[in-house]
mmCIF file of C-alpha atoms in Angstrom:
data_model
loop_
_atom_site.group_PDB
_atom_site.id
_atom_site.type_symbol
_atom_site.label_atom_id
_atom_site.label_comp_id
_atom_site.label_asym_id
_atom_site.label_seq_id
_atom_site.Cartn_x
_atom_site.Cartn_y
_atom_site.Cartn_z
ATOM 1 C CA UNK A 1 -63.331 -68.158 75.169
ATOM 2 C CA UNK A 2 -64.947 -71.407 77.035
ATOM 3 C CA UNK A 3 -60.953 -72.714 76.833
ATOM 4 C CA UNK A 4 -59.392 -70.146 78.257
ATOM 5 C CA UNK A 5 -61.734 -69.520 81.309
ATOM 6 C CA UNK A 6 -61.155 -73.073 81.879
ATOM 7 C CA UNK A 7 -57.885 -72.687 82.024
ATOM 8 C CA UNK A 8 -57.172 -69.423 83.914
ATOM 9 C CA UNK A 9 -60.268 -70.857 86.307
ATOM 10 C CA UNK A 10 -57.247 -74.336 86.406
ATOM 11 C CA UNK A 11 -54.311 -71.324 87.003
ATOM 12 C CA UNK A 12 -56.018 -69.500 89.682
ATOM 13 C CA UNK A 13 -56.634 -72.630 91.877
ATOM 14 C CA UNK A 14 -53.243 -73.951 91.524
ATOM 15 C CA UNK A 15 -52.157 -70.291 92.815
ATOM 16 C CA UNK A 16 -54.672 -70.575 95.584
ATOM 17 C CA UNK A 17 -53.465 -74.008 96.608
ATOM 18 C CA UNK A 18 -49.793 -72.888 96.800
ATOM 19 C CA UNK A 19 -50.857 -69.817 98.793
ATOM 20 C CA UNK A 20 -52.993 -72.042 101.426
ATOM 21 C CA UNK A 21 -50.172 -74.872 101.221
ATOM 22 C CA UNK A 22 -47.509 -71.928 102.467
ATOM 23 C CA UNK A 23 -49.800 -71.091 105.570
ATOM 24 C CA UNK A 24 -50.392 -74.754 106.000
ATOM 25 C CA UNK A 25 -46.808 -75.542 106.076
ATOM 26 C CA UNK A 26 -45.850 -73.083 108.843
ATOM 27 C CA UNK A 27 -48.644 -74.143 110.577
ATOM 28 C CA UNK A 28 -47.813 -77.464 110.985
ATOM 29 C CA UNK A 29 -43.808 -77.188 110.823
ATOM 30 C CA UNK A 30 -44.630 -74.859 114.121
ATOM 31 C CA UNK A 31 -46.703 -77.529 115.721
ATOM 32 C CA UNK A 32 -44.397 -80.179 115.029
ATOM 33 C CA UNK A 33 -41.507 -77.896 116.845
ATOM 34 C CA UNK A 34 -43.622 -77.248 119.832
ATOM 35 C CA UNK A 35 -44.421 -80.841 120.099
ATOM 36 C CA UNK A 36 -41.328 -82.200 118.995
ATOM 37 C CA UNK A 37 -42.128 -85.708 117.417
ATOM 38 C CA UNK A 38 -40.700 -84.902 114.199
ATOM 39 C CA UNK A 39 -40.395 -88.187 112.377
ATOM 40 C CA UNK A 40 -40.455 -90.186 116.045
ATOM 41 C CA UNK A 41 -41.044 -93.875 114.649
ATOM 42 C CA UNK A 42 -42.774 -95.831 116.966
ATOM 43 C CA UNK A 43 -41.183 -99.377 117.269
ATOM 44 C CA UNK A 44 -42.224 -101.650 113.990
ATOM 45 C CA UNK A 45 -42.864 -105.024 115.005
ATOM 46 C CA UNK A 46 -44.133 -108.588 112.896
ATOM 47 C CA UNK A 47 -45.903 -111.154 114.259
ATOM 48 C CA UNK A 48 -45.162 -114.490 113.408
ATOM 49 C CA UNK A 49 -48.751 -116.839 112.991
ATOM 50 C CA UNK A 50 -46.827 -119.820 114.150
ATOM 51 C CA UNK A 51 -45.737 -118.526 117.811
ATOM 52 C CA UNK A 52 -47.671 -115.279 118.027
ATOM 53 C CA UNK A 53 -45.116 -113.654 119.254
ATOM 54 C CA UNK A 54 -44.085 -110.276 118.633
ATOM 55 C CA UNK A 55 -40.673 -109.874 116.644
ATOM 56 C CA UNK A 56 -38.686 -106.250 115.839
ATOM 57 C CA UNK A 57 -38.097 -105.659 112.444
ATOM 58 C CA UNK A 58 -34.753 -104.282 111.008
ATOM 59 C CA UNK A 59 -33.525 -101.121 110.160
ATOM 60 C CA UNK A 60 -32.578 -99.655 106.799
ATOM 61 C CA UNK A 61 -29.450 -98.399 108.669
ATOM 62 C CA UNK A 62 -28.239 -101.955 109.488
ATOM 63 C CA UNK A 63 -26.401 -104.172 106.655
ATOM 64 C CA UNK A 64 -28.539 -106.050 104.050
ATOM 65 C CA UNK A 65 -29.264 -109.265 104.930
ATOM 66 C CA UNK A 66 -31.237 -110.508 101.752
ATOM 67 C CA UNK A 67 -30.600 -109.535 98.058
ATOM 68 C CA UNK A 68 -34.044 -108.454 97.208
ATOM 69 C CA UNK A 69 -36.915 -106.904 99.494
ATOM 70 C CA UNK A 70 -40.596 -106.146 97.657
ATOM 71 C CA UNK A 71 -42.476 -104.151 99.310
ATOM 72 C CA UNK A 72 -46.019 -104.241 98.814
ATOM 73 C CA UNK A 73 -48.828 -101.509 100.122
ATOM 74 C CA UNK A 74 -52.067 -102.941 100.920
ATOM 75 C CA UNK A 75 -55.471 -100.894 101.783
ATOM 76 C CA UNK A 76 -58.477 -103.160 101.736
ATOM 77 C CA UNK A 77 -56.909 -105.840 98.845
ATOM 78 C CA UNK A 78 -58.491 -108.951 100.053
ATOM 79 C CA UNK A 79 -59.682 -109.838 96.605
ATOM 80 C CA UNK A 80 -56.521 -108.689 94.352
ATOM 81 C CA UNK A 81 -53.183 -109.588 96.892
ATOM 82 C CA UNK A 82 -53.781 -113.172 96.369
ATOM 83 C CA UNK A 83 -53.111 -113.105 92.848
ATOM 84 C CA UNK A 84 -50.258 -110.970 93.079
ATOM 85 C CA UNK A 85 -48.778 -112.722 95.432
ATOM 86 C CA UNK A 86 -49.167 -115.986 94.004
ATOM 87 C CA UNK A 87 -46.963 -114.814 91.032
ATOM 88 C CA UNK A 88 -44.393 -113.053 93.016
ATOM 89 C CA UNK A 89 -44.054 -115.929 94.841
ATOM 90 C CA UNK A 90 -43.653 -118.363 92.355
ATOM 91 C CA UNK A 91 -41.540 -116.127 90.422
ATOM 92 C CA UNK A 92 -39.059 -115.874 93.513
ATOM 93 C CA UNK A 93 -39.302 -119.232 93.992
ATOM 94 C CA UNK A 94 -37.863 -120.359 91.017
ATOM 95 C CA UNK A 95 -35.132 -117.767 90.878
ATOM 96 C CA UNK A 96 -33.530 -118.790 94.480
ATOM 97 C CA UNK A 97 -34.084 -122.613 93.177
ATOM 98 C CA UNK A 98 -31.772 -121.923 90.055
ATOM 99 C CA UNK A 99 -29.457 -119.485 92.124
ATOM 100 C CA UNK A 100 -28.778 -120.573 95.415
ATOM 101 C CA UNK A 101 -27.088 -116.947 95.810
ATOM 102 C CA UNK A 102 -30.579 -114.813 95.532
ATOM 103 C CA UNK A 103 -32.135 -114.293 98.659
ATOM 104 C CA UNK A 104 -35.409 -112.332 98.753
ATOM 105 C CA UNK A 105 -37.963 -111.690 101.530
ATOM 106 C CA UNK A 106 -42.053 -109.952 101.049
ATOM 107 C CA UNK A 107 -42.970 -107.327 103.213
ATOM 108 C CA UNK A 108 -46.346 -106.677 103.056
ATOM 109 C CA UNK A 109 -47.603 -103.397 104.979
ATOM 110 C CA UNK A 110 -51.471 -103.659 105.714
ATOM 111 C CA UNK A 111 -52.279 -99.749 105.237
ATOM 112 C CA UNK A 112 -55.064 -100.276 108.200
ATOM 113 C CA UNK A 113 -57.465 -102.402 105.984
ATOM 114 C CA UNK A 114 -61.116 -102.779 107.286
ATOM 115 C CA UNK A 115 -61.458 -106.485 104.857
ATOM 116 C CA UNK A 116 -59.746 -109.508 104.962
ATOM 117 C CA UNK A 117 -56.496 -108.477 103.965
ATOM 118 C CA UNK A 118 -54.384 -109.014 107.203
ATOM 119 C CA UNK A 119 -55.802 -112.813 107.058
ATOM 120 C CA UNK A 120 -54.885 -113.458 103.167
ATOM 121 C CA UNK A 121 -51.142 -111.860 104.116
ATOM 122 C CA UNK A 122 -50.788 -114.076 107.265
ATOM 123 C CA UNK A 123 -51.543 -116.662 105.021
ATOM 124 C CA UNK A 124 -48.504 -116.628 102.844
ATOM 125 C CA UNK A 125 -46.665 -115.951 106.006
ATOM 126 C CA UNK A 126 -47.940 -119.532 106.951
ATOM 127 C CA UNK A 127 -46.848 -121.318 103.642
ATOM 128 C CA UNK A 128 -43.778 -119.513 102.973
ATOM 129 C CA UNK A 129 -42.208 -118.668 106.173
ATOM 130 C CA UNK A 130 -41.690 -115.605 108.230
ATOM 131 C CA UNK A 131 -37.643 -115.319 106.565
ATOM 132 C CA UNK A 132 -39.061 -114.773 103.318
ATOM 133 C CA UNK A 133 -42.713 -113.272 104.017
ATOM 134 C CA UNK A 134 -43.386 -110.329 106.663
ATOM 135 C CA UNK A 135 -46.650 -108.685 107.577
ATOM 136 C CA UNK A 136 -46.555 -105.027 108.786
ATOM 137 C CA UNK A 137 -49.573 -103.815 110.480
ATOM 138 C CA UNK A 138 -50.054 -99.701 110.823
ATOM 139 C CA UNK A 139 -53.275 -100.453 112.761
ATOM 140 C CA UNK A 140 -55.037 -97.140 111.090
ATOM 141 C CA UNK A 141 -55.069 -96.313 107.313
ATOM 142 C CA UNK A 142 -52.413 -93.691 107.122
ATOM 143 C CA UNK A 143 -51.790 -93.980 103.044
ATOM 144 C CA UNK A 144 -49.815 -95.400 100.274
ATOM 145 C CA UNK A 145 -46.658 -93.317 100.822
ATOM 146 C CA UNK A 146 -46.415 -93.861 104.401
ATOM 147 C CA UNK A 147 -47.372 -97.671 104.122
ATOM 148 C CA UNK A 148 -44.459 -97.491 101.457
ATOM 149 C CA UNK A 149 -42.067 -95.961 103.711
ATOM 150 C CA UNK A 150 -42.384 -97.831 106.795
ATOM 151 C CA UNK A 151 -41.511 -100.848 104.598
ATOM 152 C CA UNK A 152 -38.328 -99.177 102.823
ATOM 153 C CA UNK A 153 -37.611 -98.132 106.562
ATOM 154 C CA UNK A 154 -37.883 -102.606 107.704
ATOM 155 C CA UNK A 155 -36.657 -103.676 104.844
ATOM 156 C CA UNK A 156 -33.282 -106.114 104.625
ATOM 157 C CA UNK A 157 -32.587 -106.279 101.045
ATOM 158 C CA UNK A 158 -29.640 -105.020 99.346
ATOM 159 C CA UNK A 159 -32.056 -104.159 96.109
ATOM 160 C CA UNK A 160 -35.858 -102.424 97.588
ATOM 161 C CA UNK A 161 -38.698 -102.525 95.207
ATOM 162 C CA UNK A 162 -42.363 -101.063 95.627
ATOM 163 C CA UNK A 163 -44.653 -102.581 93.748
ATOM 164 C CA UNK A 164 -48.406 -102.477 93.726
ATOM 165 C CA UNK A 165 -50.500 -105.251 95.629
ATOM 166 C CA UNK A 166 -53.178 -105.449 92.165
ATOM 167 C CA UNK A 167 -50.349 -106.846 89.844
ATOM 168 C CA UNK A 168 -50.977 -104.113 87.090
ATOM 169 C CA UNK A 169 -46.561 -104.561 86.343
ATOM 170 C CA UNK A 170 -45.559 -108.280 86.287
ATOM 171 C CA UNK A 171 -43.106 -108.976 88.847
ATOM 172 C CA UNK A 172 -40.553 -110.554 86.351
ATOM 173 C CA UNK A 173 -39.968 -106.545 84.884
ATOM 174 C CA UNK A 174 -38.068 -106.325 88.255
ATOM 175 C CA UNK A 175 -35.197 -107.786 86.607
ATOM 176 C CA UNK A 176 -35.016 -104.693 83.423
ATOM 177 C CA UNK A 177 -35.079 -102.512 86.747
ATOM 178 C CA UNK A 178 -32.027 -104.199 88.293
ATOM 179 C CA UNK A 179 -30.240 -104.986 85.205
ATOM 180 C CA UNK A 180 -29.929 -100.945 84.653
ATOM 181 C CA UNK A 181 -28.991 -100.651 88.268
ATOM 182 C CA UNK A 182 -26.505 -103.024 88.521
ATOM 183 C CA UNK A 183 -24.683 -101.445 84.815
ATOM 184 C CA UNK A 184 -25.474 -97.806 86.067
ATOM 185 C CA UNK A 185 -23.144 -99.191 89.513
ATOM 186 C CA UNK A 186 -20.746 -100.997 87.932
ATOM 187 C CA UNK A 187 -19.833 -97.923 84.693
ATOM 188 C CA UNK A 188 -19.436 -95.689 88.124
ATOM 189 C CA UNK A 189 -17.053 -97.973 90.498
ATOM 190 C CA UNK A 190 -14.041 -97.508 90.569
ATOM 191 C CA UNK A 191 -12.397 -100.686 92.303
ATOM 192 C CA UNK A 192 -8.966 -98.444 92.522
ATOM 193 C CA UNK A 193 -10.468 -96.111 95.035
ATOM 194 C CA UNK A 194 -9.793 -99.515 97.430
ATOM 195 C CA UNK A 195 -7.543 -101.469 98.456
ATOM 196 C CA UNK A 196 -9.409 -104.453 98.493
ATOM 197 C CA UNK A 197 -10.961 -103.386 95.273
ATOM 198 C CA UNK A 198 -13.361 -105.701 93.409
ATOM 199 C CA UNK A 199 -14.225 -107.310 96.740
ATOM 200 C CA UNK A 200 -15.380 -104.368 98.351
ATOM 201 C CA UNK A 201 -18.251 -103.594 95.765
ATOM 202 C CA UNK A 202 -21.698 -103.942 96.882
ATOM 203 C CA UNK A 203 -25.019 -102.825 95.084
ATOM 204 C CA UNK A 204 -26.384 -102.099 97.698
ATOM 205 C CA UNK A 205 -23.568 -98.613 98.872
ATOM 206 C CA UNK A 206 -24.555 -96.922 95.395
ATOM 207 C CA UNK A 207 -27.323 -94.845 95.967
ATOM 208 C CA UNK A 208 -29.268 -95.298 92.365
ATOM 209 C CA UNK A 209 -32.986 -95.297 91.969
ATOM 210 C CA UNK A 210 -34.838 -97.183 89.011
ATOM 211 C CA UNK A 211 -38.745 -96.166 87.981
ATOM 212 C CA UNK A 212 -40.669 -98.133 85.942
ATOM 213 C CA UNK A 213 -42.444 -96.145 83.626
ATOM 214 C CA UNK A 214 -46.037 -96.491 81.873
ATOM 215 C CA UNK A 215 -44.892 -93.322 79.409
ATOM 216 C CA UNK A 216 -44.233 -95.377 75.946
ATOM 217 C CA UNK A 217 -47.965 -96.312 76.630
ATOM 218 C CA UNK A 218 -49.500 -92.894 76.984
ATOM 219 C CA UNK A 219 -49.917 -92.152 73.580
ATOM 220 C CA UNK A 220 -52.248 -94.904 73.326
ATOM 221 C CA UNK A 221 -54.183 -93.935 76.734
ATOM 222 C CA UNK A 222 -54.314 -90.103 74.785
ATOM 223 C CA UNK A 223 -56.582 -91.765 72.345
ATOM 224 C CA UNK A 224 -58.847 -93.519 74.594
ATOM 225 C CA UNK A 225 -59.838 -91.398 77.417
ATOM 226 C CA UNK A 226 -62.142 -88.878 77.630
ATOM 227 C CA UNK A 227 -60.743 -85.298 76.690
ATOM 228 C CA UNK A 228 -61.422 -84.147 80.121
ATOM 229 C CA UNK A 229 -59.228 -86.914 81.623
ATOM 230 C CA UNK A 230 -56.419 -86.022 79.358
ATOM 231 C CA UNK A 231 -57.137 -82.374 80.574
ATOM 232 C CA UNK A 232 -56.303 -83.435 84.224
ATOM 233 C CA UNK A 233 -53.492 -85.783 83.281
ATOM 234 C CA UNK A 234 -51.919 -82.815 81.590
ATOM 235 C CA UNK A 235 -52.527 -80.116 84.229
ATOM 236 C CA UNK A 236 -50.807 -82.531 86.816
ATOM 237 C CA UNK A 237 -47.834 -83.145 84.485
ATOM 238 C CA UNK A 238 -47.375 -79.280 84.801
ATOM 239 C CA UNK A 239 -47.851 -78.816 88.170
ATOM 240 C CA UNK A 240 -45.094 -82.089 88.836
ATOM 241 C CA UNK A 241 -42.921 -80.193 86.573
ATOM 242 C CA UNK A 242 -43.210 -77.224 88.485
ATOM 243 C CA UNK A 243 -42.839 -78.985 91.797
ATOM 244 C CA UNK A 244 -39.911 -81.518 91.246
ATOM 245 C CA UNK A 245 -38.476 -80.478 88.009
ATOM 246 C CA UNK A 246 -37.623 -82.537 84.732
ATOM 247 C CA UNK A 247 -36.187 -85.716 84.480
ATOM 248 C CA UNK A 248 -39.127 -88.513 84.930
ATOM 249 C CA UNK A 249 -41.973 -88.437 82.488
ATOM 250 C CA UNK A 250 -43.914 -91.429 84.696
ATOM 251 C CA UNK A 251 -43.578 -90.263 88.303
ATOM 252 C CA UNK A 252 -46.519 -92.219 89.693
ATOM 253 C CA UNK A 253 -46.299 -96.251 88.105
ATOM 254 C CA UNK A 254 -46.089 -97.830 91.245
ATOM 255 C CA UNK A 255 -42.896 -99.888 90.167
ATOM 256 C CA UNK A 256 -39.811 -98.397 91.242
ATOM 257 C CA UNK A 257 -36.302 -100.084 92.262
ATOM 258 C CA UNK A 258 -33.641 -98.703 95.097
ATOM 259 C CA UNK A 259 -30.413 -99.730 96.439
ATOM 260 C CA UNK A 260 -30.251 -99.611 99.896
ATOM 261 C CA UNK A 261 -28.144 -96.706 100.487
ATOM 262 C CA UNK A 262 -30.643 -94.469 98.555
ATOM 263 C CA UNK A 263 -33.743 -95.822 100.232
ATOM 264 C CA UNK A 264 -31.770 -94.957 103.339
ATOM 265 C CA UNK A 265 -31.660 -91.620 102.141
ATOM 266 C CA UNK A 266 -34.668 -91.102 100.646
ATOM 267 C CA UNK A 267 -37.236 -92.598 102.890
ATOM 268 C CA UNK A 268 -35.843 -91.516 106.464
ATOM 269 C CA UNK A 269 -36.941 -87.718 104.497
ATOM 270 C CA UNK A 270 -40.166 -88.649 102.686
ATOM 271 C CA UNK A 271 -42.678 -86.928 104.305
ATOM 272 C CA UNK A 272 -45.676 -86.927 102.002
ATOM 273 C CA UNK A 273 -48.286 -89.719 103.033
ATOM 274 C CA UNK A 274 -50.552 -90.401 100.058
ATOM 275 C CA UNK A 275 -50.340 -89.954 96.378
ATOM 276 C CA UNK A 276 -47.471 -87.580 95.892
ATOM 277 C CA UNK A 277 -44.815 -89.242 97.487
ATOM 278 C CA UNK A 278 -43.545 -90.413 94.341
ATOM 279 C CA UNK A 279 -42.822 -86.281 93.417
ATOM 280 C CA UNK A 280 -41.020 -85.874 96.758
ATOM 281 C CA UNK A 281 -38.648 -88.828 95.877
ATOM 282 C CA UNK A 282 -38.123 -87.124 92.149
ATOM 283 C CA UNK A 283 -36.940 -84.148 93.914
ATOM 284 C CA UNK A 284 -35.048 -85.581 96.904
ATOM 285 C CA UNK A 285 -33.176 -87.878 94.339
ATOM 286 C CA UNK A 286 -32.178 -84.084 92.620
ATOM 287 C CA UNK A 287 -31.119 -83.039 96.230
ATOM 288 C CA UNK A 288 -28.991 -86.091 96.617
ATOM 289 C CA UNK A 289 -27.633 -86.233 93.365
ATOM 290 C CA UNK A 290 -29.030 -89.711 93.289
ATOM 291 C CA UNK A 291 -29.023 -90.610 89.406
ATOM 292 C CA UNK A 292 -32.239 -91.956 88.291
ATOM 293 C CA UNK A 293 -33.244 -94.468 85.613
ATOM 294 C CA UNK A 294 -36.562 -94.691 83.613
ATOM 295 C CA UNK A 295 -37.361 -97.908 82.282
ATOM 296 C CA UNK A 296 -40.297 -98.712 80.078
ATOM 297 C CA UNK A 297 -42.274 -102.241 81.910
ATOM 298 C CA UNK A 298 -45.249 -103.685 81.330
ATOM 299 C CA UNK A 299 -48.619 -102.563 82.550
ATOM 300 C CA UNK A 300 -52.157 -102.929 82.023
ATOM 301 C CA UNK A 301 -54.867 -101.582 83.877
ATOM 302 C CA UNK A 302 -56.727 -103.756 87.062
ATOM 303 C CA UNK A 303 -60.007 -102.864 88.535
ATOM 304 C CA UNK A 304 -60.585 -101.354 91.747
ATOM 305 C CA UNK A 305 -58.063 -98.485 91.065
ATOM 306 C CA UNK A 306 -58.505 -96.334 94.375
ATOM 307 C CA UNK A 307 -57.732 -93.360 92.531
ATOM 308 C CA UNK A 308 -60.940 -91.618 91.200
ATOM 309 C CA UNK A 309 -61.429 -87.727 90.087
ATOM 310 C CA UNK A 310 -61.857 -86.112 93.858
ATOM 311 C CA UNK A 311 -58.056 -87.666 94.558
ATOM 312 C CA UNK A 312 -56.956 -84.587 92.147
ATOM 313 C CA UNK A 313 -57.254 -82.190 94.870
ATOM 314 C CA UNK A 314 -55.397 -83.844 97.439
ATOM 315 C CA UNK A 315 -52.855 -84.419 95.183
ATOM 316 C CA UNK A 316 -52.576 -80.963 94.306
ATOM 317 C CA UNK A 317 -52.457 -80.434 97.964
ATOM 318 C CA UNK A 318 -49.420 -82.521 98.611
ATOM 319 C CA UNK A 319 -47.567 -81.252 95.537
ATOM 320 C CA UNK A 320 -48.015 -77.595 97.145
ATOM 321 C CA UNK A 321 -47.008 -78.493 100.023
ATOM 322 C CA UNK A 322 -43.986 -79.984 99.335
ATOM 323 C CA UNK A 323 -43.192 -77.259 97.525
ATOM 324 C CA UNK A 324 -43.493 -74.702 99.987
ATOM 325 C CA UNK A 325 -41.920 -77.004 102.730
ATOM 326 C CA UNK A 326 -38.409 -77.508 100.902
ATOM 327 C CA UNK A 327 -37.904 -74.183 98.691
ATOM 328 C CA UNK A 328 -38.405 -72.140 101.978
ATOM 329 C CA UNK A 329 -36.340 -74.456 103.717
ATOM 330 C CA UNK A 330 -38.842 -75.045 106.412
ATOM 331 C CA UNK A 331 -39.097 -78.708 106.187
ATOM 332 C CA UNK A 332 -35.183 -80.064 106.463
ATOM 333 C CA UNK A 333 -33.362 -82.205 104.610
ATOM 334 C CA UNK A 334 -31.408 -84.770 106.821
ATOM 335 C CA UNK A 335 -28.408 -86.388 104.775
#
């Protein structure tokens, strides 16, 4: 009896959320009209440490210049970007060293961090170079989706990956993720649809999306959590399903690889802030008809995860309002 007051209690909140996300939706979809600032980017600008001086970043609509961009969120990770950086960086290293073809740049997006974080990313700016490391600063914590987004948005690379700044994936699973990609691109080009054929073929025009995935380890994680954990974990499985649809059993391992042309398309429509961003690109990918990969990497679990129990809510949140934005048709999708 206990069990299934639980869950009709878990039923009749999700209903509730959905109902208040609908009014919230309208709400703001009328304010945004009245105002209209709809997606209005404000200019994104580096600074380089050496001169000081302000610089424009590019735009995802402009050719790739690099191979690879890795985009990195950081809120408040003075303590844990070193480390990942560090590795990242020596990994890249060595790869342009025994390919003088790979080109790669960092862009870091400080997500408004009250620590030391700008100062540890200017510091690889310093040592590195401000071709191959950038520092965006959003000046106010806005959250991981939008720090996420203005990067895809900056970005030069032909190949995008997101990747967390505490190092839970290593960095060198990047190349399982672009290994699928580049097969997945190649099985569906056809070089006779050109005249100039093979020469014309470019990773980065084949909209293709890769997510890492943490789901061959969630039997194990079953086993070891608490029950109510594994209560949570399955109630937002359900509600993802119900939002986005099948296809991705791991929509939230923050390890996921994009060509350019679907970042392009993806990220100038994101419009989820925080945690559920990662949904909203599941189901814009099913808009698109962008085909998406899932790709077992490796993972293991860092402390000073800022998720914690009373994120569940918000999450919920986002997931009902991104469902009432796009199935009424109030938020638009721009192709």
């Amino acid at each position: 009896m206990g069990v299934l007051l639980t869950t009709l209690e878990f039923l009749a909140s999700l209903l509730l959320i959905f109902l208040l996300g609908f009014v919230s939706v309208i709400v703001l979809e009328a304010y945004r009209r009245r105002h209209n600032n709809a997606h209005v980017e404000a200019p994104a600008m580096f600074e380089d440490p050496e001169s000081l001086k302000q610089v424009p970043f590019p735009d995802i609509v402009d050719p790739a210049e690099k191979y690879l961009s890795l985009i990195i969120p950081a809120y408040n990770e003075e303590y844990r970007l070193p480390g990942t950086l560090n590795e990242t960086m020596n990994y890249l290293q060595q790869r342009a060293a025994n390919d003088k073809s790979f080109s790669y740049e960092v862009v870091i997006v400080d997500d408004g961090s009250k620590d030391g974080t700008k100062r540890v990313a200017f510091d690889f700016v310093k040592k590195y170079g401000v071709d191959n490391v950038r520092v965006i600063l959003l000046g106010k914590n806005h959250g991981k989706g939008e720090a996420i987004r203005k990067g895809m948005l900056h970005s030069r690379g032909e190949l995008l990956l997101m990747l967390d700044a505490d190092g839970a994936t290593k960095v060198t699973d990047l190349e399982k993720l672009e290994n699928q990609i580049h097969a997945i691109a190649r099985k569906d080009y056809h070089p006779g649809d050109s005249a100039a054929g093979e020469a014309t073929f470019r990773i980065s025009d084949i909209p293709i999306v890769a997510f890492g995935s943490r789901a061959h380890l969630e039997e194990k994680a079953l086993a070891t959590r608490k029950w109510y954990r594994n209560f949570l974990m399955k109630g937002f499985h359900l509600v993802v399903l119900l939002a986005a649809g099948p296809g991705i059993r791991d929509t939230q391992c923050g390890f996921k690889m994009f060509t350019r042309s679907a970042a392009r398309k993806l990220f100038t429509n994101i419009r989820l802030k925080r945690w559920c961003f990662d949904v909203e690109i599941v189901f814009l990918c099913k808009w698109f008809g962008i085909p998406m990969l899932e790709i077992s990497v490796n993972w293991s679990e860092i402390p000073g995860s800022k998720v914690n129990p009373l994120s569940i809510p918000n999450m919920l949140w986002e997931l009902a309002l991104m469902s009432v934005g796009y199935r009424t048709r109030i938020w638009k999708i721009n192709s």
